[in-house]
Amino acid sequence: TGGTTARRNIEEARADIARFIGAGSTGQILFTSGATESIALAFASISREATQIVTSAVEHSAVLAASKRWANGRPVVSIPVNSEGLLDMERMQIALGHAPSFVSLMLANNETGVLFDISSAAQLCRQHRAVLHVDAAQGFGKVPVNVCELDCDYLSLSAHKFHGPKGCGALYVRRPAQVQPIFPGHQESHLRAGTENVVGIMGLAAAARVLADWPKHVGLIAEPRDQLEHSIITSIHGAVVNGHTTQRIASISNISLPHTSAADFVVQLSRRGLQISSGAACSSGRQPSHVIIAMHNDPLRAESSLRFSLSRFTTREEIAEAVHIVTQTYHHAALPRFDTPA
Ligand code: PLP
């Protein structure tokens, strides 16, 4: 019957995702409506023993919102990053020594692509008996993701970040018995009720299968990314790349252009056929990026930061075209400037 086929498709997808991320059992994979819901479910499952929440200053808004919603009176400690976007491990250690913690850290940053050293953070979490959730929405498919190597308790995924359908995600749970469902009911082993998004789940697994040879894809993206950055930096005086030069994924490039309002600039670029964003792709772009502020404490640098997205389908010709549009617009469009260019 259709129901049996649907069930089989879902369970095949679950087994594949479990295998791809190194989960010990298929019961540790729950399908959700996306990383936002996966993150919320991890936060909703915070145990009473955890008396503080620890996150970083550069997390996605989904984590920042969940840490407020599920704090239930617990203090939320925000660990700073340095100017390269890397986590301050000393502050992390001090925070974890303070109280039993629920920790949420992103694998790759959605605005800069910078990778946190999750394995080192996980070691600290283990020493201090903290529970660790990893938001791998951006990292999955760009770097190897293995829940045993990362040594995490929860891990969130989002299908549309690796060419899967929008509105579908997954949550890895080390100990399913500890999950406190937001939607109670019988589906997903009683941990996430509601008729399953069968097509979404199949799409998520299909997209993940394509990533099996991820190193080939990553190598393909780094070259056009470097070409993009090199060309913009050499043709716009004062343009700077935000984020660590090597410890990052290749599909995101974040560049600040001097004296420019990124929010106005992206509108101009869009009219010329180039779609990029200022700040997080999902935010309105009118707020200066909290990520660049956390790295540089410089509102002008944050307001002038552009986020370029590349994929394994981006061609050298498209990069050359993008560079042309950016430099032409920068040098010739009538744009409001912060102050007179030097
Ligand atoms: N976390 C990060 C780092 C993201 O980039 C996103 C993207 O939107 C999310 C969480 C939320 O994912 P979703 O759109 O699947 O809810």
Coordinates of C-alpha atoms and ligand atoms in Angstrom, one line a residue:
T1 CA 0.0 0.0 0.0
G2 CA 1.0 3.7 -0.2
G3 CA 1.4 3.8 3.5
T4 CA 3.8 0.9 3.5
T5 CA 5.9 2.5 0.7
A6 CA 6.0 5.8 2.5
R7 CA 7.1 4.1 5.7
R8 CA 9.8 2.2 3.8
N9 CA 11.0 5.4 2.1
I10 CA 11.2 7.2 5.4
E11 CA 13.1 4.4 7.1
E12 CA 15.6 4.1 4.2
A13 CA 16.2 7.9 4.5
R14 CA 16.6 7.6 8.2
A15 CA 19.1 4.7 7.8
D16 CA 21.1 6.7 5.2
I17 CA 21.3 9.9 7.3
A18 CA 22.3 7.8 10.4
R19 CA 25.1 6.2 8.3
F20 CA 26.3 9.5 6.8
I21 CA 26.7 11.2 10.1
G22 CA 28.0 8.1 12.0
A23 CA 25.0 7.7 14.3
G24 CA 25.0 4.3 16.1
S25 CA 21.3 3.7 15.5
T26 CA 18.5 4.9 13.3
G27 CA 16.4 5.7 16.4
Q28 CA 18.8 8.6 16.9
I29 CA 17.6 10.4 13.8
L30 CA 14.4 12.5 13.9
F31 CA 13.0 14.3 10.9
T32 CA 11.7 17.8 11.4
S33 CA 10.6 20.9 9.3
G34 CA 14.2 22.2 9.2
A35 CA 17.1 23.3 11.4
T36 CA 15.0 25.8 13.2
E37 CA 12.7 23.1 14.5
S38 CA 15.6 20.7 15.2
I39 CA 17.3 23.4 17.3
A40 CA 14.1 24.1 19.1
L41 CA 13.6 20.5 19.9
A42 CA 17.1 20.2 21.3
F43 CA 16.6 23.2 23.5
A44 CA 13.1 22.0 24.6
S45 CA 14.9 18.9 25.8
I46 CA 17.3 20.7 28.2
S47 CA 17.3 18.8 31.4
R48 CA 16.8 20.2 34.9
E49 CA 20.4 19.4 35.8
A50 CA 21.6 22.1 33.3
T51 CA 21.5 25.4 35.2
Q52 CA 22.9 27.6 32.5
I53 CA 22.9 27.8 28.7
V54 CA 26.1 28.6 26.8
T55 CA 26.2 29.7 23.2
S56 CA 28.5 31.9 21.1
A57 CA 28.0 35.5 20.1
V58 CA 27.7 34.6 16.4
E59 CA 25.0 31.9 16.4
H60 CA 22.1 31.9 13.9
S61 CA 19.0 33.7 15.1
A62 CA 17.3 30.3 15.5
V63 CA 19.7 29.4 18.3
L64 CA 19.5 32.9 19.8
A65 CA 15.7 32.8 19.9
A66 CA 15.6 29.2 21.3
S67 CA 18.1 30.1 24.0
K68 CA 15.7 32.8 25.2
R69 CA 12.5 30.8 24.8
W70 CA 13.8 27.7 26.7
A71 CA 16.0 29.5 29.2
N72 CA 13.3 29.1 31.9
G73 CA 15.2 31.4 34.2
R74 CA 18.6 30.0 33.4
P75 CA 21.4 32.5 32.6
V76 CA 22.4 32.5 28.9
V77 CA 26.2 32.9 28.6
S78 CA 27.4 34.2 25.2
I79 CA 31.0 33.2 24.4
P80 CA 32.9 35.9 22.4
V81 CA 34.8 35.3 19.2
N82 CA 38.1 36.9 18.0
S83 CA 38.5 39.1 15.0
E84 CA 38.8 36.0 12.8
G85 CA 35.5 34.6 14.1
L86 CA 37.1 31.8 16.1
L87 CA 35.6 30.9 19.5
D88 CA 37.4 32.1 22.7
M89 CA 38.2 28.7 24.2
E90 CA 39.4 30.2 27.5
R91 CA 36.1 32.0 28.1
M92 CA 34.4 28.7 27.1
Q93 CA 36.3 26.8 29.7
I94 CA 35.6 29.4 32.4
A95 CA 31.9 29.4 31.6
L96 CA 31.7 25.6 31.7
G97 CA 33.5 25.5 35.1
H98 CA 30.8 27.7 36.5
A99 CA 27.7 25.5 36.3
P100 CA 26.3 22.4 34.6
S101 CA 25.6 23.6 31.1
F102 CA 23.6 23.1 28.0
V103 CA 25.9 24.2 25.2
S104 CA 24.9 25.2 21.6
L105 CA 27.5 25.9 19.0
M106 CA 27.4 26.2 15.2
L107 CA 29.7 24.1 13.1
A108 CA 30.0 26.7 10.3
N109 CA 28.9 30.3 10.5
N110 CA 26.1 31.2 8.1
E111 CA 27.5 34.7 7.4
T112 CA 31.3 34.2 7.2
G113 CA 31.6 30.4 6.7
V114 CA 34.1 30.3 9.7
L115 CA 34.3 26.8 11.2
F116 CA 34.4 26.4 15.0
D117 CA 36.7 23.8 16.4
I118 CA 33.8 21.7 17.7
S119 CA 36.0 18.7 18.7
S120 CA 38.0 20.9 21.1
A121 CA 34.8 22.5 22.4
A122 CA 33.3 19.0 22.8
Q123 CA 36.3 17.9 24.8
L124 CA 35.7 20.8 27.2
C125 CA 32.0 19.9 27.4
R126 CA 32.9 16.3 28.3
Q127 CA 35.3 17.4 31.0
H128 CA 32.6 19.5 32.6
R129 CA 29.7 17.1 31.9
A130 CA 28.0 19.7 29.7
V131 CA 25.4 18.6 27.0
L132 CA 26.4 19.8 23.5
H133 CA 24.1 20.7 20.6
V134 CA 25.8 21.4 17.3
D135 CA 24.0 23.5 14.7
A136 CA 25.5 21.9 11.6
A137 CA 23.0 23.5 9.1
Q138 CA 25.8 25.2 7.3
G139 CA 28.7 22.8 7.8
F140 CA 27.0 19.6 6.6
G141 CA 28.1 18.8 3.1
K142 CA 31.0 21.2 3.2
V143 CA 33.2 19.4 5.8
P144 CA 32.9 15.8 7.1
V145 CA 30.3 15.6 9.8
N146 CA 30.5 12.6 12.2
V147 CA 28.7 12.7 15.5
C148 CA 31.2 10.4 17.2
E149 CA 34.2 12.5 16.1
L150 CA 32.3 15.7 17.1
D151 CA 31.3 14.0 20.3
C152 CA 28.0 15.9 20.5
D153 CA 24.6 15.0 22.1
Y154 CA 22.5 16.7 19.5
L155 CA 23.1 17.8 15.9
S156 CA 20.8 19.8 13.6
L157 CA 20.6 19.6 9.8
S158 CA 18.7 21.5 7.2
A159 CA 18.0 20.0 3.8
H160 CA 17.9 23.2 1.8
K161 CA 21.5 24.0 2.8
F162 CA 22.8 21.1 0.7
H163 CA 20.5 21.4 -2.4
G164 CA 17.6 19.4 -0.7
P165 CA 14.0 20.8 -0.4
K166 CA 13.1 23.7 1.8
G167 CA 11.1 22.9 5.0
C168 CA 12.8 19.7 5.9
G169 CA 15.5 18.9 8.4
A170 CA 16.8 16.3 10.9
L171 CA 18.0 16.2 14.5
Y172 CA 20.5 13.7 15.7
V173 CA 19.9 12.7 19.3
R174 CA 22.5 10.7 21.3
R175 CA 19.9 9.7 24.0
P176 CA 16.4 9.7 22.5
A177 CA 14.9 9.0 25.9
Q178 CA 15.9 12.5 27.0
V179 CA 14.0 14.2 24.2
Q180 CA 11.0 16.3 25.4
P181 CA 8.7 16.6 22.4
I182 CA 7.3 19.9 21.3
F183 CA 4.6 18.1 19.3
P184 CA 3.5 15.1 21.4
G185 CA 2.0 12.2 19.5
H186 CA 3.0 8.9 18.0
Q187 CA 5.2 9.7 14.9
E188 CA 9.0 9.7 15.0
S189 CA 9.0 7.3 18.0
H190 CA 6.7 9.6 19.9
L191 CA 9.3 12.4 19.8
R192 CA 7.9 14.5 17.0
A193 CA 4.3 14.1 16.0
G194 CA 2.5 15.1 12.8
T195 CA 2.2 13.3 9.4
E196 CA 5.7 13.0 8.1
N197 CA 6.8 15.2 5.2
V198 CA 7.6 12.1 3.1
V199 CA 8.6 13.9 -0.1
G200 CA 10.8 16.3 2.0
I201 CA 12.4 13.5 3.9
M202 CA 13.2 11.6 0.6
G203 CA 14.6 14.8 -0.9
L204 CA 16.8 15.4 2.2
A205 CA 18.2 11.9 1.9
A206 CA 18.6 12.1 -1.9
A207 CA 20.5 15.3 -1.5
A208 CA 22.7 13.8 1.2
R209 CA 23.5 10.8 -1.0
V210 CA 24.9 13.1 -3.6
L211 CA 27.3 14.5 -1.0
A212 CA 28.9 11.2 -0.4
D213 CA 31.8 12.4 -2.5
W214 CA 31.9 15.8 -0.8
P215 CA 35.7 16.5 -1.0
K216 CA 35.5 16.7 -4.7
H217 CA 32.7 19.3 -4.4
V218 CA 34.5 21.4 -1.8
G219 CA 37.6 21.5 -3.9
L220 CA 35.5 22.8 -6.8
I221 CA 34.0 25.7 -4.7
A222 CA 37.3 27.0 -3.1
E223 CA 38.8 28.0 -6.4
P224 CA 36.0 30.3 -7.6
R225 CA 35.7 31.7 -4.0
D226 CA 39.4 32.7 -4.0
Q227 CA 39.0 34.2 -7.5
L228 CA 36.0 36.2 -6.2
E229 CA 37.8 37.5 -3.2
H230 CA 41.1 38.3 -5.0
S231 CA 39.4 40.2 -7.7
I232 CA 37.2 42.3 -5.4
I233 CA 40.1 43.1 -3.0
T234 CA 42.4 44.1 -5.9
S235 CA 39.8 46.3 -7.6
I236 CA 38.2 48.0 -4.6
H237 CA 40.7 49.8 -2.4
G238 CA 40.0 49.0 1.3
A239 CA 37.8 46.0 0.7
V240 CA 38.4 43.3 3.3
V241 CA 37.4 39.7 3.8
N242 CA 35.7 38.9 7.1
G243 CA 36.6 35.7 8.8
H244 CA 39.6 33.3 9.2
T245 CA 41.3 32.8 5.9
T246 CA 41.5 29.0 6.0
Q247 CA 39.4 27.7 8.9
R248 CA 36.1 28.1 7.0
I249 CA 33.8 26.5 4.4
A250 CA 34.2 27.5 0.8
S251 CA 30.6 28.2 -0.1
I252 CA 30.4 31.6 1.8
S253 CA 32.5 34.7 1.4
N254 CA 31.9 37.8 3.5
I255 CA 33.4 41.0 2.3
S256 CA 33.1 44.6 3.6
L257 CA 33.4 47.4 1.1
P258 CA 34.5 50.7 2.6
H259 CA 32.0 53.6 3.1
T260 CA 29.1 51.5 1.7
S261 CA 25.7 50.7 3.1
A262 CA 25.4 47.0 2.3
A263 CA 21.6 47.1 2.5
D264 CA 21.5 49.8 -0.3
F265 CA 24.3 48.1 -2.2
V266 CA 22.5 44.8 -2.5
V267 CA 19.4 46.5 -3.9
Q268 CA 21.6 48.1 -6.6
L269 CA 23.3 44.7 -7.3
S270 CA 19.9 43.0 -7.6
R271 CA 18.8 45.5 -10.2
R272 CA 21.9 44.5 -12.2
G273 CA 21.2 40.8 -11.8
L274 CA 23.4 39.8 -8.9
Q275 CA 21.6 38.3 -5.9
I276 CA 23.6 38.5 -2.7
S277 CA 22.8 39.5 0.8
S278 CA 23.9 41.8 3.5
G279 CA 24.2 39.8 6.7
A280 CA 22.2 36.5 7.1
A281 CA 20.4 35.4 4.0
C282 CA 17.1 35.1 6.0
S283 CA 17.3 38.4 7.9
S284 CA 15.9 41.6 6.4
G285 CA 19.5 42.9 6.1
R286 CA 18.6 46.2 7.6
Q287 CA 20.2 45.4 11.0
P288 CA 24.0 45.5 11.0
S289 CA 25.3 42.0 11.3
H290 CA 25.7 40.8 14.9
V291 CA 28.4 38.4 13.6
I292 CA 30.7 41.1 12.2
I293 CA 30.0 43.3 15.3
A294 CA 31.1 40.4 17.5
M295 CA 34.3 40.0 15.5
H296 CA 35.3 43.6 15.0
N297 CA 33.2 45.7 17.3
D298 CA 32.9 48.1 14.3
P299 CA 29.4 49.0 13.2
L300 CA 30.6 50.5 10.0
R301 CA 32.4 47.3 9.0
A302 CA 29.2 45.4 9.9
E303 CA 26.9 47.7 7.9
S304 CA 29.1 47.4 4.8
S305 CA 29.5 43.6 4.8
L306 CA 28.3 41.6 1.9
R307 CA 27.6 37.9 2.0
F308 CA 28.3 36.0 -1.2
S309 CA 27.0 32.4 -1.6
L310 CA 28.6 29.9 -3.9
S311 CA 27.8 26.3 -4.7
R312 CA 29.3 23.5 -6.6
F313 CA 27.2 24.8 -9.5
T314 CA 28.8 28.2 -9.6
T315 CA 31.0 28.7 -12.6
R316 CA 34.1 30.8 -13.2
E317 CA 32.1 32.9 -15.8
E318 CA 29.5 33.7 -13.1
I319 CA 32.2 34.8 -10.7
A320 CA 33.8 37.0 -13.3
E321 CA 30.3 38.5 -14.0
A322 CA 29.7 39.0 -10.3
V323 CA 33.0 40.8 -9.8
H324 CA 32.3 43.0 -12.8
I325 CA 28.8 44.0 -11.4
V326 CA 30.2 44.6 -7.9
T327 CA 33.1 46.8 -9.0
Q328 CA 31.0 48.7 -11.6
T329 CA 28.3 49.4 -9.0
Y330 CA 30.8 50.3 -6.3
H331 CA 32.7 52.8 -8.5
H332 CA 29.8 54.2 -10.6
A333 CA 26.4 53.9 -8.9
A334 CA 25.1 56.9 -6.9
L335 CA 25.1 55.3 -3.5
P336 CA 24.9 56.9 0.0
R337 CA 28.4 56.8 1.5
F338 CA 29.3 56.8 5.2
D339 CA 32.0 59.4 4.6
T340 CA 34.1 60.7 1.8
P341 CA 36.3 57.9 0.4
A342 CA 40.0 58.5 1.0
Ligands
PLP1 N1 21.3 27.5 11.5 C1 22.1 28.0 10.6 C2 23.5 28.1 10.8 C3 21.5 28.4 9.4 O1 22.3 28.9 8.4 C4 20.1 28.3 9.2 C5 19.5 28.7 7.9 O2 18.5 29.2 7.7 C6 19.3 27.7 10.2 C7 20.0 27.3 11.4 C8 17.8 27.5 10.1 O3 17.6 26.5 9.2 P1 16.1 26.3 8.6 O4 16.0 27.3 7.5 O5 16.2 24.9 8.0 O6 15.1 26.4 9.6

